[in-house]
Amino acid sequence: MSAFQLALKNISGNAFRNGVVSLCALLLSAFALFTTLVIRGAESSLRLTIDRLGADIVVVPEGSEAKIESALLMGIPARFWMPQGHLSRIAAMPGVDVVSPQLYLATLTGADCCSVSDMFMIAYDPASDFTIQPWLEEELGNGLRVGEVVGGSYISATEGEQNIKVYGYLVTL
């Protein structure tokens, strides 16, 4: 009797035991597959979150710290600005890898010039941006043309339209 014949006779002679062993092997394989899928999903989610973290530090004019905090955390409009020349000085500082200018704007409450009231807007430089683009669902490719904007999940045009009015100008979502 060969080893193969002996193994075949052993398997056919103990059907219940072999069924239990096969079921355990199947369950173990399913568990390994499930665990792999969960780990890969968590890894992908973690990578996306790291990409979306954006800037380590936000540079604002001296004395504007509280204003930017309330603007970023609570969406309260704030008024301050920095000259464009500061950008190159900040980029030249040791430890600074990337800089990207942004301009924060807000629409007026209940004004006829804006179709969405109390909307928080960010104007950014797509060539140097690393904080806005990771949040976009799809890449802009050639960027935005004049009169085009990207809206967040709560910004929408009226039904059947693709435009909203911002300070009297129609922009396409």
PDB file of C-alpha atoms in Angstrom:
ATOM      1  CA  MET A   1       0.000   0.000   0.000  1.00  0.00           C
ATOM      2  CA  SER A   2       1.464   3.362  -1.035  1.00  0.00           C
ATOM      3  CA  ALA A   3       1.426   6.504   1.120  1.00  0.00           C
ATOM      4  CA  PHE A   4      -1.181   8.074  -1.160  1.00  0.00           C
ATOM      5  CA  GLN A   5      -3.515   5.079  -0.850  1.00  0.00           C
ATOM      6  CA  LEU A   6      -3.057   5.068   2.938  1.00  0.00           C
ATOM      7  CA  ALA A   7      -3.924   8.776   3.153  1.00  0.00           C
ATOM      8  CA  LEU A   8      -6.981   8.306   0.917  1.00  0.00           C
ATOM      9  CA  LYS A   9      -8.221   5.377   3.036  1.00  0.00           C
ATOM     10  CA  ASN A  10      -7.705   7.413   6.236  1.00  0.00           C
ATOM     11  CA  ILE A  11      -9.674  10.365   4.819  1.00  0.00           C
ATOM     12  CA  SER A  12     -12.583   8.268   3.562  1.00  0.00           C
ATOM     13  CA  GLY A  13     -12.750   6.272   6.798  1.00  0.00           C
ATOM     14  CA  ASN A  14     -13.206   9.299   9.102  1.00  0.00           C
ATOM     15  CA  ALA A  15     -15.769  11.497   7.323  1.00  0.00           C
ATOM     16  CA  PHE A  16     -16.955  13.398  10.439  1.00  0.00           C
ATOM     17  CA  ARG A  17     -13.431  14.262  11.587  1.00  0.00           C
ATOM     18  CA  ASN A  18     -12.447  15.334   8.091  1.00  0.00           C
ATOM     19  CA  GLY A  19     -15.584  17.484   7.815  1.00  0.00           C
ATOM     20  CA  VAL A  20     -14.736  19.247  11.084  1.00  0.00           C
ATOM     21  CA  VAL A  21     -11.112  19.774   9.997  1.00  0.00           C
ATOM     22  CA  SER A  22     -12.259  21.110   6.611  1.00  0.00           C
ATOM     23  CA  LEU A  23     -14.763  23.456   8.286  1.00  0.00           C
ATOM     24  CA  CYS A  24     -12.062  24.746  10.650  1.00  0.00           C
ATOM     25  CA  ALA A  25      -9.705  25.316   7.707  1.00  0.00           C
ATOM     26  CA  LEU A  26     -12.457  27.173   5.837  1.00  0.00           C
ATOM     27  CA  LEU A  27     -13.259  29.344   8.876  1.00  0.00           C
ATOM     28  CA  LEU A  28      -9.574  30.103   9.428  1.00  0.00           C
ATOM     29  CA  SER A  29      -9.167  31.095   5.765  1.00  0.00           C
ATOM     30  CA  ALA A  30     -12.256  33.334   5.928  1.00  0.00           C
ATOM     31  CA  PHE A  31     -10.962  34.951   9.120  1.00  0.00           C
ATOM     32  CA  ALA A  32      -7.560  35.592   7.510  1.00  0.00           C
ATOM     33  CA  LEU A  33      -9.232  37.143   4.443  1.00  0.00           C
ATOM     34  CA  PHE A  34     -11.528  39.309   6.602  1.00  0.00           C
ATOM     35  CA  THR A  35      -8.597  40.460   8.754  1.00  0.00           C
ATOM     36  CA  THR A  36      -6.557  41.343   5.664  1.00  0.00           C
ATOM     37  CA  LEU A  37      -9.435  43.378   4.209  1.00  0.00           C
ATOM     38  CA  VAL A  38      -9.985  45.254   7.486  1.00  0.00           C
ATOM     39  CA  ILE A  39      -6.278  46.045   7.854  1.00  0.00           C
ATOM     40  CA  ARG A  40      -6.004  47.262   4.241  1.00  0.00           C
ATOM     41  CA  GLY A  41      -9.116  49.414   4.670  1.00  0.00           C
ATOM     42  CA  ALA A  42      -7.755  50.925   7.878  1.00  0.00           C
ATOM     43  CA  GLU A  43      -4.389  51.547   6.220  1.00  0.00           C
ATOM     44  CA  SER A  44      -6.059  53.279   3.267  1.00  0.00           C
ATOM     45  CA  SER A  45      -8.180  55.402   5.600  1.00  0.00           C
ATOM     46  CA  LEU A  46      -5.136  56.330   7.674  1.00  0.00           C
ATOM     47  CA  ARG A  47      -3.189  57.345   4.542  1.00  0.00           C
ATOM     48  CA  LEU A  48      -6.073  59.554   3.387  1.00  0.00           C
ATOM     49  CA  THR A  49      -6.335  61.136   6.837  1.00  0.00           C
ATOM     50  CA  ILE A  50      -2.600  61.873   6.895  1.00  0.00           C
ATOM     51  CA  ASP A  51      -2.856  63.450   3.430  1.00  0.00           C
ATOM     52  CA  ARG A  52      -5.767  65.586   4.639  1.00  0.00           C
ATOM     53  CA  LEU A  53      -4.028  66.835   7.767  1.00  0.00           C
ATOM     54  CA  GLY A  54      -2.598  69.652   5.708  1.00  0.00           C
ATOM     55  CA  ALA A  55      -0.425  72.265   7.306  1.00  0.00           C
ATOM     56  CA  ASP A  56       1.474  71.726  10.528  1.00  0.00           C
ATOM     57  CA  ILE A  57       1.291  75.443  11.204  1.00  0.00           C
ATOM     58  CA  VAL A  58      -0.834  78.319   9.940  1.00  0.00           C
ATOM     59  CA  VAL A  59       0.962  81.669   9.756  1.00  0.00           C
ATOM     60  CA  VAL A  60      -1.162  84.765  10.419  1.00  0.00           C
ATOM     61  CA  PRO A  61      -0.348  88.383  11.228  1.00  0.00           C
ATOM     62  CA  GLU A  62       0.651  89.086  14.814  1.00  0.00           C
ATOM     63  CA  GLY A  63      -2.398  89.604  17.015  1.00  0.00           C
ATOM     64  CA  SER A  64      -4.741  87.647  14.697  1.00  0.00           C
ATOM     65  CA  GLU A  65      -4.394  84.257  16.384  1.00  0.00           C
ATOM     66  CA  ALA A  66      -7.819  84.331  18.063  1.00  0.00           C
ATOM     67  CA  LYS A  67      -9.476  85.508  14.843  1.00  0.00           C
ATOM     68  CA  ILE A  68      -8.057  82.674  12.735  1.00  0.00           C
ATOM     69  CA  GLU A  69      -8.921  80.159  15.434  1.00  0.00           C
ATOM     70  CA  SER A  70     -12.578  81.182  15.451  1.00  0.00           C
ATOM     71  CA  ALA A  71     -12.601  81.367  11.640  1.00  0.00           C
ATOM     72  CA  LEU A  72     -11.176  77.875  11.157  1.00  0.00           C
ATOM     73  CA  LEU A  73     -12.913  76.095  14.029  1.00  0.00           C
ATOM     74  CA  MET A  74     -16.301  77.814  14.102  1.00  0.00           C
ATOM     75  CA  GLY A  75     -16.627  79.364  10.649  1.00  0.00           C
ATOM     76  CA  ILE A  76     -16.833  82.900  12.021  1.00  0.00           C
ATOM     77  CA  PRO A  77     -15.614  85.398   9.404  1.00  0.00           C
ATOM     78  CA  ALA A  78     -12.404  87.219  10.315  1.00  0.00           C
ATOM     79  CA  ARG A  79     -10.753  90.245   8.712  1.00  0.00           C
ATOM     80  CA  PHE A  80      -6.981  90.289   8.375  1.00  0.00           C
ATOM     81  CA  TRP A  81      -4.381  89.813   5.677  1.00  0.00           C
ATOM     82  CA  MET A  82      -0.633  89.562   5.096  1.00  0.00           C
ATOM     83  CA  PRO A  83       1.382  91.075   2.254  1.00  0.00           C
ATOM     84  CA  GLN A  84       2.417  88.669  -0.537  1.00  0.00           C
ATOM     85  CA  GLY A  85       6.086  89.444   0.204  1.00  0.00           C
ATOM     86  CA  HIS A  86       5.856  87.584   3.519  1.00  0.00           C
ATOM     87  CA  LEU A  87       5.359  84.308   1.632  1.00  0.00           C
ATOM     88  CA  SER A  88       8.961  84.122   0.392  1.00  0.00           C
ATOM     89  CA  ARG A  89      10.306  85.089   3.832  1.00  0.00           C
ATOM     90  CA  ILE A  90       8.299  82.310   5.483  1.00  0.00           C
ATOM     91  CA  ALA A  91       9.393  79.792   2.815  1.00  0.00           C
ATOM     92  CA  ALA A  92      13.051  80.656   3.500  1.00  0.00           C
ATOM     93  CA  MET A  93      12.786  79.841   7.231  1.00  0.00           C
ATOM     94  CA  PRO A  94      14.582  76.688   8.426  1.00  0.00           C
ATOM     95  CA  GLY A  95      12.265  73.694   8.741  1.00  0.00           C
ATOM     96  CA  VAL A  96       9.649  75.042   6.324  1.00  0.00           C
ATOM     97  CA  ASP A  97       9.158  72.603   3.441  1.00  0.00           C
ATOM     98  CA  VAL A  98       6.148  74.045   1.637  1.00  0.00           C
ATOM     99  CA  VAL A  99       4.101  77.244   1.781  1.00  0.00           C
ATOM    100  CA  SER A 100       0.816  77.980   0.082  1.00  0.00           C
ATOM    101  CA  PRO A 101      -1.157  81.223   0.342  1.00  0.00           C
ATOM    102  CA  GLN A 102      -4.888  81.178   1.047  1.00  0.00           C
ATOM    103  CA  LEU A 103      -7.503  83.894   1.228  1.00  0.00           C
ATOM    104  CA  TYR A 104     -10.526  83.316   3.443  1.00  0.00           C
ATOM    105  CA  LEU A 105     -13.767  85.038   2.467  1.00  0.00           C
ATOM    106  CA  ALA A 106     -17.377  84.928   3.618  1.00  0.00           C
ATOM    107  CA  THR A 107     -20.587  85.923   1.892  1.00  0.00           C
ATOM    108  CA  LEU A 108     -22.898  88.481   3.428  1.00  0.00           C
ATOM    109  CA  THR A 109     -25.904  87.488   5.514  1.00  0.00           C
ATOM    110  CA  GLY A 110     -29.191  87.999   3.671  1.00  0.00           C
ATOM    111  CA  ALA A 111     -27.679  90.190   0.923  1.00  0.00           C
ATOM    112  CA  ASP A 112     -29.003  90.162  -2.655  1.00  0.00           C
ATOM    113  CA  CYS A 113     -25.450  89.961  -4.021  1.00  0.00           C
ATOM    114  CA  CYS A 114     -24.972  86.394  -2.723  1.00  0.00           C
ATOM    115  CA  SER A 115     -27.274  83.442  -3.387  1.00  0.00           C
ATOM    116  CA  VAL A 116     -25.855  81.511  -0.405  1.00  0.00           C
ATOM    117  CA  SER A 117     -25.867  83.343   2.908  1.00  0.00           C
ATOM    118  CA  ASP A 118     -22.997  82.977   5.412  1.00  0.00           C
ATOM    119  CA  MET A 119     -20.900  80.840   3.066  1.00  0.00           C
ATOM    120  CA  PHE A 120     -17.239  80.414   4.016  1.00  0.00           C
ATOM    121  CA  MET A 121     -14.914  80.501   0.981  1.00  0.00           C
ATOM    122  CA  ILE A 122     -11.220  79.806   0.527  1.00  0.00           C
ATOM    123  CA  ALA A 123      -9.253  81.144  -2.428  1.00  0.00           C
ATOM    124  CA  TYR A 124      -6.049  79.167  -2.896  1.00  0.00           C
ATOM    125  CA  ASP A 125      -3.115  78.731  -5.259  1.00  0.00           C
ATOM    126  CA  PRO A 126      -3.554  75.319  -6.962  1.00  0.00           C
ATOM    127  CA  ALA A 127       0.108  75.243  -8.036  1.00  0.00           C
ATOM    128  CA  SER A 128       1.383  75.199  -4.438  1.00  0.00           C
ATOM    129  CA  ASP A 129      -1.673  73.885  -2.562  1.00  0.00           C
ATOM    130  CA  PHE A 130      -1.388  70.853  -0.313  1.00  0.00           C
ATOM    131  CA  THR A 131      -4.334  71.438   2.044  1.00  0.00           C
ATOM    132  CA  ILE A 132      -7.419  71.780  -0.190  1.00  0.00           C
ATOM    133  CA  GLN A 133      -6.745  69.294  -2.990  1.00  0.00           C
ATOM    134  CA  PRO A 134      -6.631  66.141  -0.790  1.00  0.00           C
ATOM    135  CA  TRP A 135     -10.267  66.882   0.151  1.00  0.00           C
ATOM    136  CA  LEU A 136     -11.516  67.042  -3.444  1.00  0.00           C
ATOM    137  CA  GLU A 137     -13.419  63.963  -4.628  1.00  0.00           C
ATOM    138  CA  GLU A 138     -11.834  64.175  -8.080  1.00  0.00           C
ATOM    139  CA  GLU A 139      -8.748  65.872  -9.445  1.00  0.00           C
ATOM    140  CA  LEU A 140      -9.282  69.151 -11.222  1.00  0.00           C
ATOM    141  CA  GLY A 141      -6.920  68.228 -14.054  1.00  0.00           C
ATOM    142  CA  ASN A 142      -6.226  71.586 -15.701  1.00  0.00           C
ATOM    143  CA  GLY A 143      -7.466  73.476 -12.646  1.00  0.00           C
ATOM    144  CA  LEU A 144     -10.339  75.893 -12.495  1.00  0.00           C
ATOM    145  CA  ARG A 145     -11.138  78.442 -15.169  1.00  0.00           C
ATOM    146  CA  VAL A 146     -12.238  81.979 -14.355  1.00  0.00           C
ATOM    147  CA  GLY A 147     -15.761  81.824 -12.947  1.00  0.00           C
ATOM    148  CA  GLU A 148     -15.555  78.204 -11.753  1.00  0.00           C
ATOM    149  CA  VAL A 149     -15.586  77.140  -8.108  1.00  0.00           C
ATOM    150  CA  VAL A 150     -15.544  73.919  -6.123  1.00  0.00           C
ATOM    151  CA  GLY A 151     -18.359  73.643  -3.590  1.00  0.00           C
ATOM    152  CA  GLY A 152     -18.419  71.653  -0.400  1.00  0.00           C
ATOM    153  CA  SER A 153     -21.063  69.076   0.437  1.00  0.00           C
ATOM    154  CA  TYR A 154     -23.492  71.706   1.788  1.00  0.00           C
ATOM    155  CA  ILE A 155     -23.175  74.121  -1.143  1.00  0.00           C
ATOM    156  CA  SER A 156     -25.502  73.579  -4.070  1.00  0.00           C
ATOM    157  CA  ALA A 157     -27.113  75.614  -6.791  1.00  0.00           C
ATOM    158  CA  THR A 158     -30.870  75.790  -7.130  1.00  0.00           C
ATOM    159  CA  GLU A 159     -32.388  72.821  -8.920  1.00  0.00           C
ATOM    160  CA  GLY A 160     -31.727  72.833 -12.656  1.00  0.00           C
ATOM    161  CA  GLU A 161     -28.929  75.417 -12.322  1.00  0.00           C
ATOM    162  CA  GLN A 162     -25.164  75.078 -12.051  1.00  0.00           C
ATOM    163  CA  ASN A 163     -24.455  78.624 -10.900  1.00  0.00           C
ATOM    164  CA  ILE A 164     -24.518  80.532  -7.636  1.00  0.00           C
ATOM    165  CA  LYS A 165     -24.105  84.258  -7.172  1.00  0.00           C
ATOM    166  CA  VAL A 166     -21.156  85.455  -5.078  1.00  0.00           C
ATOM    167  CA  TYR A 167     -20.851  89.216  -4.584  1.00  0.00           C
ATOM    168  CA  GLY A 168     -22.868  89.832  -7.745  1.00  0.00           C
ATOM    169  CA  TYR A 169     -20.839  87.447  -9.957  1.00  0.00           C
ATOM    170  CA  LEU A 170     -22.275  84.181 -11.248  1.00  0.00           C
ATOM    171  CA  VAL A 171     -19.869  81.312 -10.645  1.00  0.00           C
ATOM    172  CA  THR A 172     -20.229  77.733 -11.879  1.00  0.00           C
ATOM    173  CA  LEU A 173     -20.132  74.893  -9.354  1.00  0.00           C
TER     174      LEU A 173
END
